């Protein structure tokens, strides 16, 4: 195989109560990449379309993760990357993770799969760190595996795949403002109250249990974030109103997607998800901030080969 085209999906990290550890994968929203072997050694980005991102490998998230893999593999040929970004950087739906995992997934295929999935995550975290000034895998893991994932450890990488209830749908609101992950991380306190920690880990435990037992009510009751949301929601226009609207329209729960500005809601069934989307659009239209919304089933496949 000389060339592969892949689809690298958008993802929702944190999922309210699982800061830096929990995430899930979205359907139909993602980047495309063509990865090709080249005679000339090294990694080159030959196309970067969609958003104004650097072609320089050291400054591009897909390039940094690709370089990490390339150094380890040390093949006697090179790679060219064509990147077609559809996920806006700074959107909160895993734009950097899609870039970071996409390049290394494709390169590993062309090399004959010498690296394990955990190793791919390690390479991808190097790329993710360029965007967030921190290595975390809560977007990368669901982008690779699909479904819900829990990052048990990053050193060494240990990912748990969590079952996806069949009727679960996500609604995403993406106000078209950019929030840099590194900035969204800098507003968070380095210490939290023991009481808040207790609330957060109780919710995370119950959410994981609810996903295993298809308990939609418990999913909704667990979607609370007392760690990041109080600090980050202030930067998201009409956050409280959008959250309340989603609840009234039947959502199980709503919170910030990753570091924002996107907001996600989880819903039982497509009809409710469509209704939540419709009601939120009414609010969004009155706000004067451009936006996009998506209704998505949970993607249980993760990154895939297009051809
Ligand atoms: N867990 C990360 C954060 C996700 O909330 O900062 C964004 O990359």
Coordinates of C-alpha atoms and ligand atoms in Angstrom, one line a residue:
X1 CA 0.0 0.0 0.0
X2 CA 1.5 3.4 -1.1
X3 CA -1.3 5.7 0.0
X4 CA -4.3 5.7 2.3
X5 CA -7.2 8.1 2.9
X6 CA -8.7 8.3 6.3
X7 CA -11.5 9.9 8.2
X8 CA -10.6 11.2 11.7
X9 CA -13.7 12.0 13.8
X10 CA -14.6 14.8 16.1
X11 CA -15.0 14.0 19.8
X12 CA -16.3 15.3 23.0
X13 CA -13.9 15.3 26.0
X14 CA -14.6 15.5 29.7
X15 CA -18.3 14.6 29.3
X16 CA -19.1 16.9 32.3
X17 CA -17.7 14.8 35.2
X18 CA -14.6 13.2 33.6
X19 CA -12.1 16.1 33.2
X20 CA -9.1 14.9 31.2
X21 CA -10.2 11.2 31.3
X22 CA -13.6 10.6 29.7
X23 CA -14.6 11.2 26.1
X24 CA -16.9 10.0 23.3
X25 CA -16.8 10.0 19.5
X26 CA -19.1 11.9 17.1
X27 CA -20.5 10.6 13.9
X28 CA -20.3 12.4 10.5
X29 CA -18.1 15.3 11.8
X30 CA -14.4 14.9 11.2
X31 CA -11.3 15.6 9.1
X32 CA -10.0 13.8 6.1
X33 CA -6.3 13.0 5.4
X34 CA -4.4 11.4 2.7
X35 CA -1.1 9.8 3.8
X36 CA 1.3 8.7 1.2
X37 CA 4.7 7.1 1.1
X38 CA 7.4 9.2 -0.6
X39 CA 10.9 8.4 -1.8
X40 CA 12.4 11.4 0.0
X41 CA 12.9 10.6 3.7
X42 CA 11.2 12.6 6.4
X43 CA 7.6 13.9 6.9
X44 CA 6.2 16.7 4.8
X45 CA 2.8 18.4 4.9
X46 CA 2.0 19.0 1.2
X47 CA -1.7 20.2 1.5
X48 CA -3.5 21.8 4.5
X49 CA -7.0 22.9 3.5
X50 CA -10.0 24.1 5.5
X51 CA -8.3 26.4 8.0
X52 CA -5.2 28.5 8.0
X53 CA -2.8 26.0 9.6
X54 CA 1.0 25.9 9.2
X55 CA 2.5 23.5 6.7
X56 CA 5.7 23.4 8.8
X57 CA 5.8 19.9 10.4
X58 CA 7.0 21.2 13.8
X59 CA 4.2 23.7 14.1
X60 CA 1.4 21.5 12.8
X61 CA -0.4 19.1 15.3
X62 CA -0.6 16.3 12.7
X63 CA 3.0 17.0 11.8
X64 CA 4.3 16.8 15.4
X65 CA 2.6 13.4 16.1
X66 CA 3.7 12.2 12.6
X67 CA 7.3 13.2 13.4
X68 CA 7.2 11.3 16.7
X69 CA 6.2 8.1 15.0
X70 CA 8.6 8.6 12.1
X71 CA 11.6 9.0 14.5
X72 CA 10.7 5.8 16.2
X73 CA 10.0 3.8 13.0
X74 CA 13.0 5.3 11.1
X75 CA 11.9 3.9 7.7
X76 CA 14.1 4.2 4.6
X77 CA 11.3 6.3 2.9
X78 CA 9.3 9.3 3.8
X79 CA 5.6 10.4 4.2
X80 CA 3.5 13.2 2.6
X81 CA 0.4 14.3 4.4
X82 CA -2.6 16.0 2.8
X83 CA -4.8 17.4 5.5
X84 CA -8.4 18.4 4.8
X85 CA -9.7 20.0 8.0
X86 CA -13.4 20.2 8.6
X87 CA -13.2 20.6 12.4
X88 CA -12.5 24.2 13.3
X89 CA -9.5 24.6 15.6
X90 CA -10.4 25.8 19.0
X91 CA -14.0 24.5 18.7
X92 CA -14.0 22.1 21.6
X93 CA -14.8 19.1 19.6
X94 CA -11.4 17.6 19.3
X95 CA -9.9 19.3 16.3
X96 CA -6.4 18.8 17.5
X97 CA -6.9 15.2 18.5
X98 CA -8.4 14.4 15.0
X99 CA -5.2 15.9 13.5
X100 CA -2.9 14.2 15.9
X101 CA -4.3 10.7 15.7
X102 CA -5.2 10.8 11.9
X103 CA -1.6 11.2 10.7
X104 CA -0.2 8.4 12.9
X105 CA -3.1 6.0 12.2
X106 CA -2.5 6.4 8.5
X107 CA 1.3 6.1 8.7
X108 CA 1.1 3.0 10.9
X109 CA -1.1 1.4 8.2
X110 CA 1.4 2.1 5.5
X111 CA 4.2 0.7 7.6
X112 CA 2.3 -2.5 8.1
X113 CA 1.0 -1.8 11.6
X114 CA 4.2 -2.1 13.6
X115 CA 2.8 0.1 16.5
X116 CA 0.1 -0.8 19.0
X117 CA -2.9 1.4 19.5
X118 CA -1.4 2.5 22.8
X119 CA 1.8 3.6 21.0
X120 CA -0.3 5.5 18.5
X121 CA -1.9 7.4 21.4
X122 CA 1.5 8.2 22.8
X123 CA 2.6 9.7 19.5
X124 CA -0.7 11.6 19.2
X125 CA -0.3 13.1 22.7
X126 CA 2.8 14.8 21.5
X127 CA 0.7 16.6 18.8
X128 CA -2.1 17.3 21.3
X129 CA 0.4 18.9 23.6
X130 CA 1.2 21.5 21.0
X131 CA -2.4 22.8 21.3
X132 CA -3.0 22.5 25.0
X133 CA 0.5 22.7 26.5
X134 CA -0.3 19.5 28.2
X135 CA -0.4 15.8 27.3
X136 CA -3.9 14.3 27.7
X137 CA -5.7 11.7 25.7
X138 CA -9.4 12.2 26.4
X139 CA -10.1 13.3 22.8
X140 CA -7.5 11.1 21.2
X141 CA -8.7 7.8 22.7
X142 CA -12.4 8.1 21.5
X143 CA -11.1 9.4 18.1
X144 CA -9.1 6.2 17.8
X145 CA -11.4 3.6 19.3
X146 CA -14.9 5.2 18.9
X147 CA -17.6 5.0 21.5
X148 CA -16.9 6.1 25.1
X149 CA -13.4 5.8 26.5
X150 CA -11.8 6.3 29.9
X151 CA -8.1 7.2 30.1
X152 CA -7.1 5.1 33.1
X153 CA -3.4 6.2 32.7
X154 CA -1.3 8.1 30.2
X155 CA 2.1 6.9 31.5
X156 CA 1.9 4.1 30.5
X157 CA -1.2 4.5 28.3
X158 CA -4.1 2.5 29.5
X159 CA -7.5 3.1 27.9
X160 CA -10.8 1.5 28.9
X161 CA -13.5 1.2 26.3
X162 CA -17.0 1.7 27.8
X163 CA -20.2 0.5 26.1
X164 CA -22.4 2.9 24.3
X165 CA -26.2 2.7 25.0
X166 CA -27.9 2.1 21.6
X167 CA -30.3 5.0 21.8
X168 CA -27.8 7.7 22.9
X169 CA -27.5 10.8 20.7
X170 CA -25.4 13.9 21.1
X171 CA -26.4 17.4 20.2
X172 CA -23.6 19.9 19.7
X173 CA -23.8 23.6 19.6
X174 CA -20.7 25.3 18.3
X175 CA -20.7 29.1 18.7
X176 CA -18.2 30.4 16.2
X177 CA -15.8 31.8 18.6
X178 CA -12.4 30.3 19.3
X179 CA -11.3 29.3 22.7
X180 CA -7.7 28.1 22.9
X181 CA -7.4 24.9 25.0
X182 CA -4.2 26.2 26.6
X183 CA -6.1 29.4 27.8
X184 CA -9.2 27.4 28.9
X185 CA -6.8 25.3 31.0
X186 CA -5.1 28.3 32.5
X187 CA -8.3 29.5 34.1
X188 CA -8.7 26.4 36.1
X189 CA -7.6 26.2 39.7
X190 CA -4.7 23.8 40.5
X191 CA -6.5 22.7 43.8
X192 CA -10.1 21.8 44.3
X193 CA -12.2 21.4 47.5
X194 CA -12.5 17.9 48.9
X195 CA -16.3 18.3 48.7
X196 CA -16.1 19.1 45.0
X197 CA -13.7 16.2 44.4
X198 CA -16.2 13.9 46.1
X199 CA -19.1 15.1 44.0
X200 CA -17.1 14.8 40.8
X201 CA -15.8 11.3 41.3
X202 CA -19.3 10.1 42.5
X203 CA -20.7 11.5 39.2
X204 CA -17.9 9.9 37.1
X205 CA -18.4 6.5 38.7
X206 CA -22.2 6.7 38.3
X207 CA -21.9 7.8 34.6
X208 CA -19.6 4.9 33.8
X209 CA -22.0 2.5 35.6
X210 CA -25.0 4.1 33.7
X211 CA -23.3 3.6 30.4
X212 CA -22.7 -0.1 31.2
X213 CA -26.3 -0.6 32.3
X214 CA -28.1 1.5 29.7
X215 CA -29.6 3.6 32.5
X216 CA -30.5 6.8 30.7
X217 CA -31.9 8.5 33.8
X218 CA -28.7 7.9 35.7
X219 CA -26.7 9.2 32.7
X220 CA -28.6 12.5 33.0
X221 CA -28.2 12.6 36.8
X222 CA -24.4 12.1 36.4
X223 CA -23.8 14.8 33.8
X224 CA -22.6 17.4 36.3
X225 CA -19.3 19.2 36.4
X226 CA -18.3 21.1 39.5
X227 CA -14.6 21.3 38.5
X228 CA -14.3 23.0 35.1
X229 CA -17.7 24.3 34.2
X230 CA -18.0 27.0 36.8
X231 CA -14.8 28.6 35.4
X232 CA -15.1 27.9 31.7
X233 CA -18.8 28.5 31.2
X234 CA -18.4 32.3 31.6
X235 CA -16.6 32.5 28.2
X236 CA -19.5 30.8 26.4
X237 CA -22.3 33.2 25.3
X238 CA -25.7 32.3 26.8
X239 CA -24.4 29.1 28.3
X240 CA -26.9 28.8 31.1
X241 CA -29.8 29.6 28.8
X242 CA -28.7 27.0 26.3
X243 CA -28.4 24.4 29.0
X244 CA -31.8 25.2 30.5
X245 CA -33.4 25.1 27.0
X246 CA -31.8 21.7 26.3
X247 CA -33.2 20.3 29.6
X248 CA -36.7 21.7 28.9
X249 CA -36.6 20.1 25.5
X250 CA -35.8 16.7 26.9
X251 CA -32.0 16.4 27.1
X252 CA -30.6 14.0 29.7
X253 CA -27.9 16.5 30.5
X254 CA -25.7 19.3 29.0
X255 CA -22.2 20.5 29.6
X256 CA -19.2 22.0 27.9
X257 CA -17.6 19.9 25.2
X258 CA -13.9 19.7 26.0
X259 CA -12.5 23.1 26.7
X260 CA -15.4 24.9 24.8
X261 CA -16.9 26.9 23.3
X262 CA -18.9 24.0 22.0
X263 CA -21.7 22.6 24.2
X264 CA -22.9 19.0 24.1
X265 CA -26.2 17.5 25.3
X266 CA -26.8 13.7 25.5
X267 CA -30.3 12.6 24.6
X268 CA -32.3 9.3 24.6
X269 CA -33.4 8.8 21.0
X270 CA -33.1 10.8 17.8
X271 CA -36.4 12.6 18.1
X272 CA -35.5 14.1 21.4
X273 CA -32.1 15.1 20.1
X274 CA -33.7 16.8 17.1
X275 CA -36.1 18.6 19.4
X276 CA -33.2 19.8 21.6
X277 CA -31.4 21.0 18.5
X278 CA -34.5 22.9 17.3
X279 CA -35.2 24.6 20.6
X280 CA -31.5 25.6 21.0
X281 CA -31.4 27.0 17.5
X282 CA -34.3 29.4 18.5
X283 CA -32.1 30.8 21.3
X284 CA -29.0 30.9 19.1
X285 CA -30.8 32.8 16.4
X286 CA -31.6 35.5 18.9
X287 CA -28.0 35.8 20.2
X288 CA -26.3 37.3 17.2
X289 CA -23.3 35.0 17.5
X290 CA -22.8 32.8 14.4
X291 CA -23.1 29.1 15.2
X292 CA -23.3 25.6 13.9
X293 CA -25.1 22.7 15.4
X294 CA -24.9 18.9 14.9
X295 CA -27.1 16.0 15.9
X296 CA -25.0 12.9 16.0
X297 CA -25.3 9.3 17.0
X298 CA -22.3 8.1 19.0
X299 CA -19.7 6.9 16.6
X300 CA -18.6 3.5 17.7
X301 CA -15.9 3.0 15.0
X302 CA -13.5 5.9 15.5
X303 CA -10.9 6.7 12.9
X304 CA -11.6 4.8 9.6
X305 CA -10.1 4.1 6.3
X306 CA -12.0 5.8 3.5
X307 CA -9.9 4.2 0.7
Ligands
LIG1 N1 -9.7 17.6 28.8 C1 -9.3 18.7 28.0 C2 -9.6 20.0 28.7 C3 -10.0 18.6 26.7 O1 -10.7 20.1 29.1 O2 -8.8 20.9 28.8 C4 -9.6 19.7 25.7 O3 -8.5 19.3 25.0

